[in-house]
């Protein structure tokens, strides 16, 4: 939507993830892996204590439902493709298409189901598969949409003023820097990303995975965002949230559109599945096994973990259904992340390096920082609590005129200031730092990697590519148009499958 409205800045915002990934790889990924801990929750428990871990789990749980907005975003793109007859229970009477609410419910049910059955392997395999399929689809869309628009020079000529600028109103250079920092904290301390840092064989592997992430996110956004960018020069005035899928629909055969939607769903599902797995595990270990049944068997823990997965999935679905009714989902998402993410994550990355950060600092950051942010949010604007104060007129006017930048500045500066004050006031090392050094040393001594099943995901991935290639080959035979495009994609998928099969056989020998 941002790309359709404002142009190049949409891709530039996405590329901030890439810069953040390079910094996270340099400063955080290897350091996390060197701890040899099983999960981020173990670090919180050792470094700050069980009470802070429980507090974090509950506090982060309240913020978790915002992730449900990704389901809503996918549903908005999916629904314009599915017209339904009058009287259909799933029909939105206003549009004649599949209801967005029902689409969210169906998508959530699929995510909950395959996460419950597949666990972390399901997440990792869908990550790989959706990347290949989505990249192939977008690579096919870009030249086709440019040709439909009349060529590159026609796109340049018909683009609105400022469409090629890296910034736009509401998305200034200050916003981009703040967004970079927010995503740096996210990649360095969000439990789902930390789990990826911890599950690789060596610290160097953790760094390389982040560097690859960064390289891809620095370059590919300019490819991904080309369809809505070009489509703006073809058709203006449509709902920006639907621009991407309508651009693809205008040039891709029906079968390829379905495959692209499936890949987009896979990308969304992998992110949500990571959250479901992580929080279900935290609740199973921290609540069920600690307080309800300490002597629970592995089978009982798995059963309860699946129930927690289901309940958290319903909670995410509630976020998908409720938050869009509070305003445009894009603005809700940016505002919540800008204001709350640093307070949640900055103490953890700070504690990786500083011996002075303790449990009290975490509590101060959350219990003092968040209320300050809330007061700012509702007090400083032209319609806020302090709108009538003439001494604060200029400040209120600035906040109203630069809402996104102000949210990021306050959301980052407040927790950073609390941590700096704590760092300067504290004389010696926190007891949690000393204890964590001893416990981490124990984990490092028994750090081993089980490689028994390392071939399994590669096998599933290879045969999935083969199946997709076969399906696209069938579409090529049945298609009346874009035959060359379909045949090329089928060839790439089948060739990739054969390459991986040959690689697996070589490893087996």
XYZ file of C-alpha atoms in Angstrom:
509
model
C 0.000 0.000 0.000
C 2.799 2.436 0.817
C 4.473 1.762 -2.543
C 1.230 2.334 -4.452
C 0.609 5.588 -2.555
C 4.128 7.028 -2.346
C 6.387 5.071 -4.712
C 10.017 4.130 -4.093
C 9.885 4.854 -0.363
C 7.967 1.577 0.150
C 10.978 -0.424 -1.037
C 13.378 1.801 0.918
C 11.446 1.118 4.142
C 11.743 -2.633 3.515
C 15.471 -2.290 2.822
C 15.922 -0.970 6.363
C 15.404 -4.590 7.452
C 18.493 -5.440 5.414
C 20.686 -2.827 7.083
C 19.334 -3.899 10.472
C 20.168 -7.533 9.671
C 23.804 -6.687 8.884
C 24.121 -4.857 12.207
C 22.357 -7.677 14.079
C 24.694 -10.195 12.472
C 27.726 -8.159 13.459
C 26.766 -7.457 17.074
C 24.124 -9.938 18.264
C 23.793 -13.188 16.272
C 27.200 -14.679 17.086
C 27.012 -13.509 20.685
C 23.678 -15.278 21.130
C 25.041 -18.504 19.641
C 28.096 -18.418 21.910
C 25.798 -18.631 24.930
C 24.844 -22.182 23.770
C 21.460 -21.728 25.458
C 18.432 -23.682 24.192
C 16.188 -20.597 23.903
C 15.952 -16.866 24.574
C 13.690 -17.560 27.543
C 16.576 -19.395 29.226
C 18.713 -16.261 28.948
C 15.949 -14.126 30.495
C 15.508 -16.675 33.290
C 19.230 -16.915 34.078
C 20.034 -13.224 33.633
C 16.987 -11.636 35.296
C 15.234 -14.433 37.201
C 12.020 -16.412 36.933
C 9.785 -13.510 37.993
C 11.033 -11.293 35.181
C 10.613 -14.170 32.717
C 6.989 -14.624 33.802
C 6.453 -10.872 33.681
C 7.981 -10.704 30.191
C 5.862 -13.614 28.974
C 2.637 -11.965 30.150
C 3.660 -8.499 28.985
C 4.794 -9.670 25.570
C 1.672 -11.795 25.308
C -0.436 -8.649 25.416
C 1.579 -7.219 22.552
C 1.546 -10.520 20.620
C -1.971 -10.094 19.218
C -0.716 -7.252 17.011
C 0.905 -10.011 14.912
C -2.585 -10.980 13.847
C -2.577 -7.942 11.550
C -0.448 -9.929 9.104
C -3.407 -12.301 8.699
C -5.643 -9.330 7.981
C -3.202 -7.956 5.387
C -3.156 -11.287 3.549
C -6.947 -11.613 3.727
C -7.353 -8.154 2.167
C -5.272 -9.277 -0.829
C -6.995 -12.658 -1.105
C -10.650 -11.591 -0.952
C -10.794 -9.559 -4.225
C -9.955 -12.795 -6.076
C -12.877 -14.822 -4.689
C -16.366 -13.705 -5.794
C -19.232 -15.540 -4.089
C -22.892 -15.957 -4.967
C -25.611 -14.114 -3.086
C -26.712 -15.878 0.062
C -23.334 -17.514 0.646
C -22.456 -17.479 4.352
C -18.891 -16.360 3.621
C -19.880 -13.495 1.305
C -19.320 -9.817 2.077
C -22.524 -8.156 0.863
C -20.771 -4.818 0.339
C -18.259 -6.210 -2.179
C -19.736 -9.496 -3.363
C -16.431 -11.151 -2.516
C -15.225 -13.419 0.260
C -15.573 -11.649 3.614
C -12.278 -10.449 5.085
C -13.321 -11.678 8.539
C -14.078 -15.167 7.234
C -10.808 -15.185 5.297
C -8.931 -14.358 8.520
C -10.692 -17.219 10.330
C -9.890 -19.730 7.562
C -6.248 -18.644 7.305
C -5.826 -18.757 11.093
C -7.272 -22.282 11.214
C -4.731 -23.465 8.623
C -1.816 -21.847 10.479
C -2.878 -23.318 13.821
C -3.390 -26.755 12.288
C -0.072 -27.157 10.519
C 1.894 -25.536 13.363
C 0.325 -27.950 15.858
C 1.183 -30.947 13.697
C 4.501 -29.825 12.242
C 6.246 -27.803 14.943
C 9.477 -25.943 14.127
C 10.254 -28.098 11.076
C 6.999 -26.888 9.507
C 8.168 -23.306 9.966
C 11.632 -23.851 8.491
C 10.444 -25.812 5.460
C 7.700 -23.316 4.593
C 10.276 -20.524 4.921
C 12.428 -22.105 2.215
C 9.548 -23.083 -0.042
C 7.735 -19.757 -0.027
C 10.965 -17.895 -0.789
C 11.568 -19.907 -3.965
C 7.970 -19.781 -5.196
C 7.366 -16.130 -4.356
C 10.628 -15.049 -5.973
C 9.801 -16.934 -9.179
C 6.320 -15.416 -9.322
C 7.564 -11.872 -8.749
C 10.358 -12.303 -11.301
C 7.662 -13.285 -13.804
C 5.355 -10.405 -12.854
C 7.875 -7.555 -13.114
C 8.680 -7.700 -16.860
C 5.051 -8.487 -17.713
C 3.665 -5.520 -15.766
C 6.289 -3.185 -17.282
C 5.322 -4.329 -20.792
C 1.641 -3.819 -19.937
C 2.441 -0.274 -18.764
C 4.133 0.519 -22.089
C 7.790 0.165 -21.148
C 10.206 1.699 -18.680
C 10.143 5.194 -20.169
C 6.345 5.245 -20.111
C 6.390 4.234 -16.433
C 8.841 7.039 -15.651
C 6.759 9.553 -17.599
C 3.416 8.554 -16.048
C 4.637 8.219 -12.453
C 3.281 10.858 -10.026
C 5.579 13.613 -8.819
C 8.006 12.443 -6.122
C 7.382 8.765 -6.899
C 11.116 8.080 -7.296
C 12.135 9.860 -4.082
C 13.483 7.699 -1.195
C 11.363 9.645 1.303
C 7.759 10.845 1.376
C 5.417 12.783 3.689
C 5.214 10.778 6.902
C 8.205 8.646 5.887
C 11.133 11.031 6.275
C 14.818 10.255 6.788
C 14.240 10.438 10.559
C 11.534 7.789 10.233
C 13.861 5.538 8.202
C 16.643 5.766 10.805
C 14.181 5.056 13.608
C 12.702 2.131 11.683
C 16.226 0.771 11.188
C 16.870 0.882 14.954
C 13.505 -0.692 15.820
C 14.208 -3.597 13.487
C 17.752 -3.920 14.821
C 16.332 -4.442 18.321
C 13.760 -6.838 16.873
C 16.347 -9.009 15.100
C 18.631 -8.898 18.125
C 16.177 -9.738 20.917
C 12.798 -10.935 19.630
C 12.502 -14.530 20.854
C 11.577 -15.978 17.459
C 14.686 -14.490 15.830
C 16.923 -15.416 18.751
C 15.789 -19.020 18.319
C 17.204 -18.905 14.793
C 20.519 -17.555 16.100
C 20.696 -20.394 18.639
C 19.746 -23.372 16.459
C 22.679 -23.215 14.008
C 25.940 -25.168 14.548
C 28.374 -22.294 15.219
C 28.455 -18.552 16.003
C 29.867 -17.944 12.536
C 26.853 -19.705 11.015
C 24.542 -17.442 13.020
C 26.332 -14.397 11.636
C 26.276 -15.715 8.071
C 22.535 -16.355 8.241
C 21.967 -12.742 9.272
C 24.308 -11.454 6.566
C 22.386 -13.458 3.961
C 19.145 -12.067 5.387
C 20.604 -8.574 5.090
C 21.864 -8.997 1.533
C 18.496 -10.295 0.361
C 16.531 -7.595 2.162
C 18.748 -4.838 0.796
C 18.168 -5.856 -2.819
C 14.946 -7.829 -3.260
C 12.466 -5.202 -1.918
C 13.054 -3.182 -5.077
C 11.940 -6.252 -7.045
C 9.010 -7.146 -4.759
C 7.612 -3.620 -4.786
C 7.827 -3.159 -8.554
C 4.297 -4.524 -9.314
C 2.316 -1.946 -7.249
C 4.805 0.767 -8.244
C 4.227 0.174 -11.965
C 0.513 -0.530 -11.526
C 0.016 2.997 -10.161
C 0.952 4.298 -13.637
C -1.634 1.973 -15.220
C -4.572 2.402 -12.852
C -4.942 4.952 -10.076
C -7.681 5.398 -7.518
C -7.961 1.806 -6.303
C -7.639 0.610 -2.703
C -3.861 0.654 -1.987
C -4.217 -2.508 0.105
C -5.403 -4.396 -2.982
C -2.896 -2.886 -5.429
C -0.345 -5.698 -5.234
C -2.681 -8.567 -5.973
C -4.575 -6.610 -8.650
C -1.276 -5.861 -10.388
C -0.403 -9.559 -10.403
C -3.919 -10.524 -11.494
C -3.658 -8.222 -14.499
C -0.699 -10.098 -16.034
C -0.444 -13.608 -14.531
C -2.404 -16.702 -15.598
C -4.961 -17.918 -13.053
C -2.869 -20.847 -11.852
C 0.146 -18.650 -11.183
C -1.966 -16.192 -9.190
C -3.085 -19.056 -6.966
C 0.507 -20.187 -6.497
C 1.561 -16.640 -5.616
C -1.209 -16.299 -3.035
C -0.138 -19.654 -1.580
C 3.458 -18.411 -1.325
C 2.329 -15.174 0.339
C 0.277 -17.196 2.782
C 3.289 -19.406 3.449
C 5.405 -16.334 4.231
C 2.764 -15.020 6.628
C 2.226 -18.440 8.160
C 5.929 -18.997 8.816
C 6.128 -15.773 10.829
C 2.998 -16.583 12.831
C 4.070 -20.197 13.334
C 7.355 -19.044 14.845
C 5.422 -16.987 17.381
C 2.998 -19.827 18.104
C 5.829 -22.314 18.671
C 7.846 -19.956 20.833
C 5.045 -18.816 23.135
C 3.449 -22.248 23.380
C 6.820 -23.598 24.512
C 7.251 -20.773 27.026
C 3.812 -21.408 28.530
C 4.307 -25.175 28.608
C 7.647 -24.934 30.416
C 7.006 -21.830 32.497
C 3.409 -22.456 33.535
C 2.344 -26.068 33.070
C 5.579 -27.902 33.958
C 6.563 -25.485 36.715
C 3.286 -24.888 38.549
C 0.656 -27.376 37.388
C 2.425 -30.682 36.737
C 6.198 -30.619 37.379
C 6.466 -34.377 36.781
C 4.724 -34.255 33.385
C 5.975 -36.729 30.800
C 7.150 -35.652 27.349
C 3.890 -36.886 25.808
C 1.819 -34.848 28.272
C 3.944 -31.754 27.644
C 3.524 -32.114 23.874
C -0.253 -32.498 24.284
C -0.522 -29.385 26.470
C 1.813 -27.505 24.121
C -0.579 -28.186 21.256
C -3.483 -26.809 23.292
C -1.460 -23.695 24.071
C -0.716 -23.381 20.341
C -4.443 -23.471 19.623
C -5.280 -20.859 22.279
C -2.515 -18.490 21.162
C -3.710 -18.900 17.579
C -7.220 -17.850 18.600
C -5.675 -14.854 20.381
C -3.833 -13.856 17.180
C -7.076 -14.227 15.241
C -8.764 -11.843 17.680
C -6.069 -9.277 16.885
C -6.698 -9.741 13.159
C -10.418 -9.112 13.636
C -10.285 -6.261 16.182
C -7.278 -4.040 15.382
C -8.310 -3.075 11.808
C -11.506 -1.616 13.281
C -9.370 0.853 15.271
C -8.007 2.482 12.111
C -6.029 1.663 8.987
C -4.064 -1.452 9.878
C -0.829 -0.067 8.424
C -0.918 2.961 10.742
C -1.930 0.847 13.754
C 0.969 -1.550 13.141
C 3.593 1.166 12.663
C 2.416 3.093 15.729
C 2.359 0.085 18.069
C 5.772 -1.173 16.931
C 7.326 2.295 17.070
C 6.138 3.000 20.604
C 6.433 -0.378 22.333
C 9.082 -2.525 20.678
C 12.184 -0.774 22.042
C 10.894 -0.915 25.639
C 10.313 -4.645 25.287
C 13.537 -5.602 23.519
C 16.256 -3.057 24.289
C 16.929 -4.317 27.865
C 17.666 -7.805 26.504
C 20.236 -6.731 23.905
C 21.741 -4.331 26.450
C 22.107 -7.202 28.911
C 24.103 -9.201 26.342
C 26.927 -6.690 26.769
C 26.445 -4.815 30.035
C 26.999 -6.451 33.456
C 25.090 -3.638 35.181
C 21.603 -4.296 33.800
C 19.479 -6.249 36.260
C 15.881 -7.158 36.927
C 15.109 -3.750 38.448
C 16.271 -2.027 35.284
C 13.926 -4.191 33.217
C 11.011 -3.314 35.489
C 11.854 0.384 35.367
C 12.039 0.275 31.574
C 8.613 -1.332 31.287
C 6.681 0.046 34.268
C 7.990 3.599 33.909
C 8.834 3.782 30.225
C 5.549 2.454 28.859
C 3.351 4.845 30.957
C 5.478 7.787 29.782
C 4.922 6.659 26.203
C 1.172 6.295 26.806
C 0.982 9.820 28.261
C 2.834 11.150 25.212
C 0.493 9.299 22.839
C -2.691 10.737 24.305
C -1.481 14.127 25.555
C 0.697 15.642 22.843
C -1.272 16.390 19.705
C -3.662 19.048 18.501
C -6.559 16.996 19.896
C -4.778 15.546 22.958
C -5.088 16.211 26.673
C -2.710 19.176 26.490
C -4.069 20.631 23.257
C -5.250 23.819 24.985
C -1.916 24.582 26.659
C -0.498 27.583 24.816
C 3.016 26.958 26.155
C 3.047 23.581 24.401
C 1.429 24.724 21.161
C 4.571 24.339 19.042
C 5.306 20.891 20.463
C 1.728 19.723 19.923
C 1.778 21.052 16.381
C 5.087 19.285 15.621
C 3.806 15.963 16.987
C 0.617 16.230 14.936
C 2.536 17.112 11.778
C 5.184 14.409 12.270
C 3.274 11.656 14.073
C 5.290 8.661 12.819
C 8.657 10.315 13.452
C 7.546 11.451 16.915
C 6.365 7.944 17.811
C 9.741 6.477 16.874
C 11.748 9.145 18.695
C 9.767 8.755 21.929
C 9.583 4.958 21.644
C 13.375 4.682 21.352
C 14.631 7.584 23.486
C 12.558 6.826 26.618
C 13.821 3.238 27.224
C 17.310 4.219 26.060
C 17.433 7.055 28.601
C 16.282 4.753 31.418
C 18.957 2.193 30.537
C 21.681 4.847 30.308
C 20.741 6.283 33.707
C 20.801 2.794 35.212
C 24.166 2.092 33.599
C 25.720 5.273 34.984
C 24.227 5.001 38.476
C 25.064 1.359 39.151
C 28.501 0.732 40.588
C 29.222 -2.959 40.028
C 28.024 -5.983 38.145
C 24.511 -7.271 38.711
C 24.266 -10.645 40.441
C 22.395 -11.979 37.417
C 25.418 -11.245 35.219
C 27.711 -13.295 37.463
C 25.235 -16.152 37.645
C 24.639 -16.077 33.897
C 28.365 -16.396 33.197
C 28.523 -19.542 35.317
C 25.374 -21.100 33.844
C 26.316 -20.247 30.263
C 29.719 -21.873 30.808
C 27.890 -25.078 31.792
C 25.788 -24.982 28.626
C 28.878 -24.339 26.502
C 30.586 -27.463 27.856
C 27.763 -29.727 26.718
C 26.996 -27.819 23.517
C 26.426 -30.388 20.769
C 24.436 -30.359 17.558
C 22.236 -33.299 16.610
C 22.634 -33.789 12.866
C 20.678 -37.009 12.596
C 17.715 -35.419 10.818
C 19.493 -32.690 8.848
C 18.643 -34.383 5.518
C 14.896 -34.567 6.212
C 13.955 -30.920 5.563
C 16.076 -30.887 2.399
C 14.245 -33.983 1.132
C 10.840 -32.451 1.846
C 11.950 -29.226 0.186
C 13.233 -31.028 -2.917
C 10.081 -33.061 -3.463
C 7.907 -30.009 -2.782
C 9.719 -28.175 -5.579
C 9.206 -31.187 -7.826
C 5.493 -31.266 -7.059
C 5.146 -27.544 -7.737
C 7.076 -27.887 -10.997
C 4.770 -30.702 -12.104
C 1.678 -28.645 -11.264
C 2.992 -25.658 -13.243
C 3.824 -27.978 -16.154
C 0.194 -29.091 -16.130
C -0.907 -25.453 -16.171
C 1.394 -24.869 -19.150
C -0.401 -27.571 -21.129
C -3.846 -26.193 -20.273
C -3.033 -22.474 -20.567
C -4.103 -20.354 -23.522
C -1.742 -17.487 -22.713
C 1.600 -16.804 -20.988
C 2.742 -20.293 -22.001
C 6.413 -19.289 -22.142
C 6.239 -17.775 -18.641
C 4.649 -20.897 -17.184
C 7.047 -23.219 -18.998
C 10.070 -21.252 -17.748
C 8.897 -21.368 -14.133
C 8.119 -25.093 -14.415
C 11.599 -25.739 -15.815
C 13.301 -23.815 -12.980
C 11.296 -25.653 -10.303
C 11.928 -29.112 -11.783
C 15.613 -28.360 -12.382
C 15.971 -27.207 -8.765
C 14.305 -30.427 -7.605
C 16.686 -32.591 -9.660
C 19.695 -30.633 -8.388
C 18.684 -31.157 -4.751
C 17.967 -34.862 -5.328
C 21.431 -35.280 -6.859
C 22.961 -33.390 -3.934
C 21.180 -35.648 -1.432
C 22.385 -38.781 -3.210
C 25.935 -37.461 -3.259
C 25.799 -36.793 0.483
C 24.377 -40.246 1.112
C 27.366 -41.855 -0.580
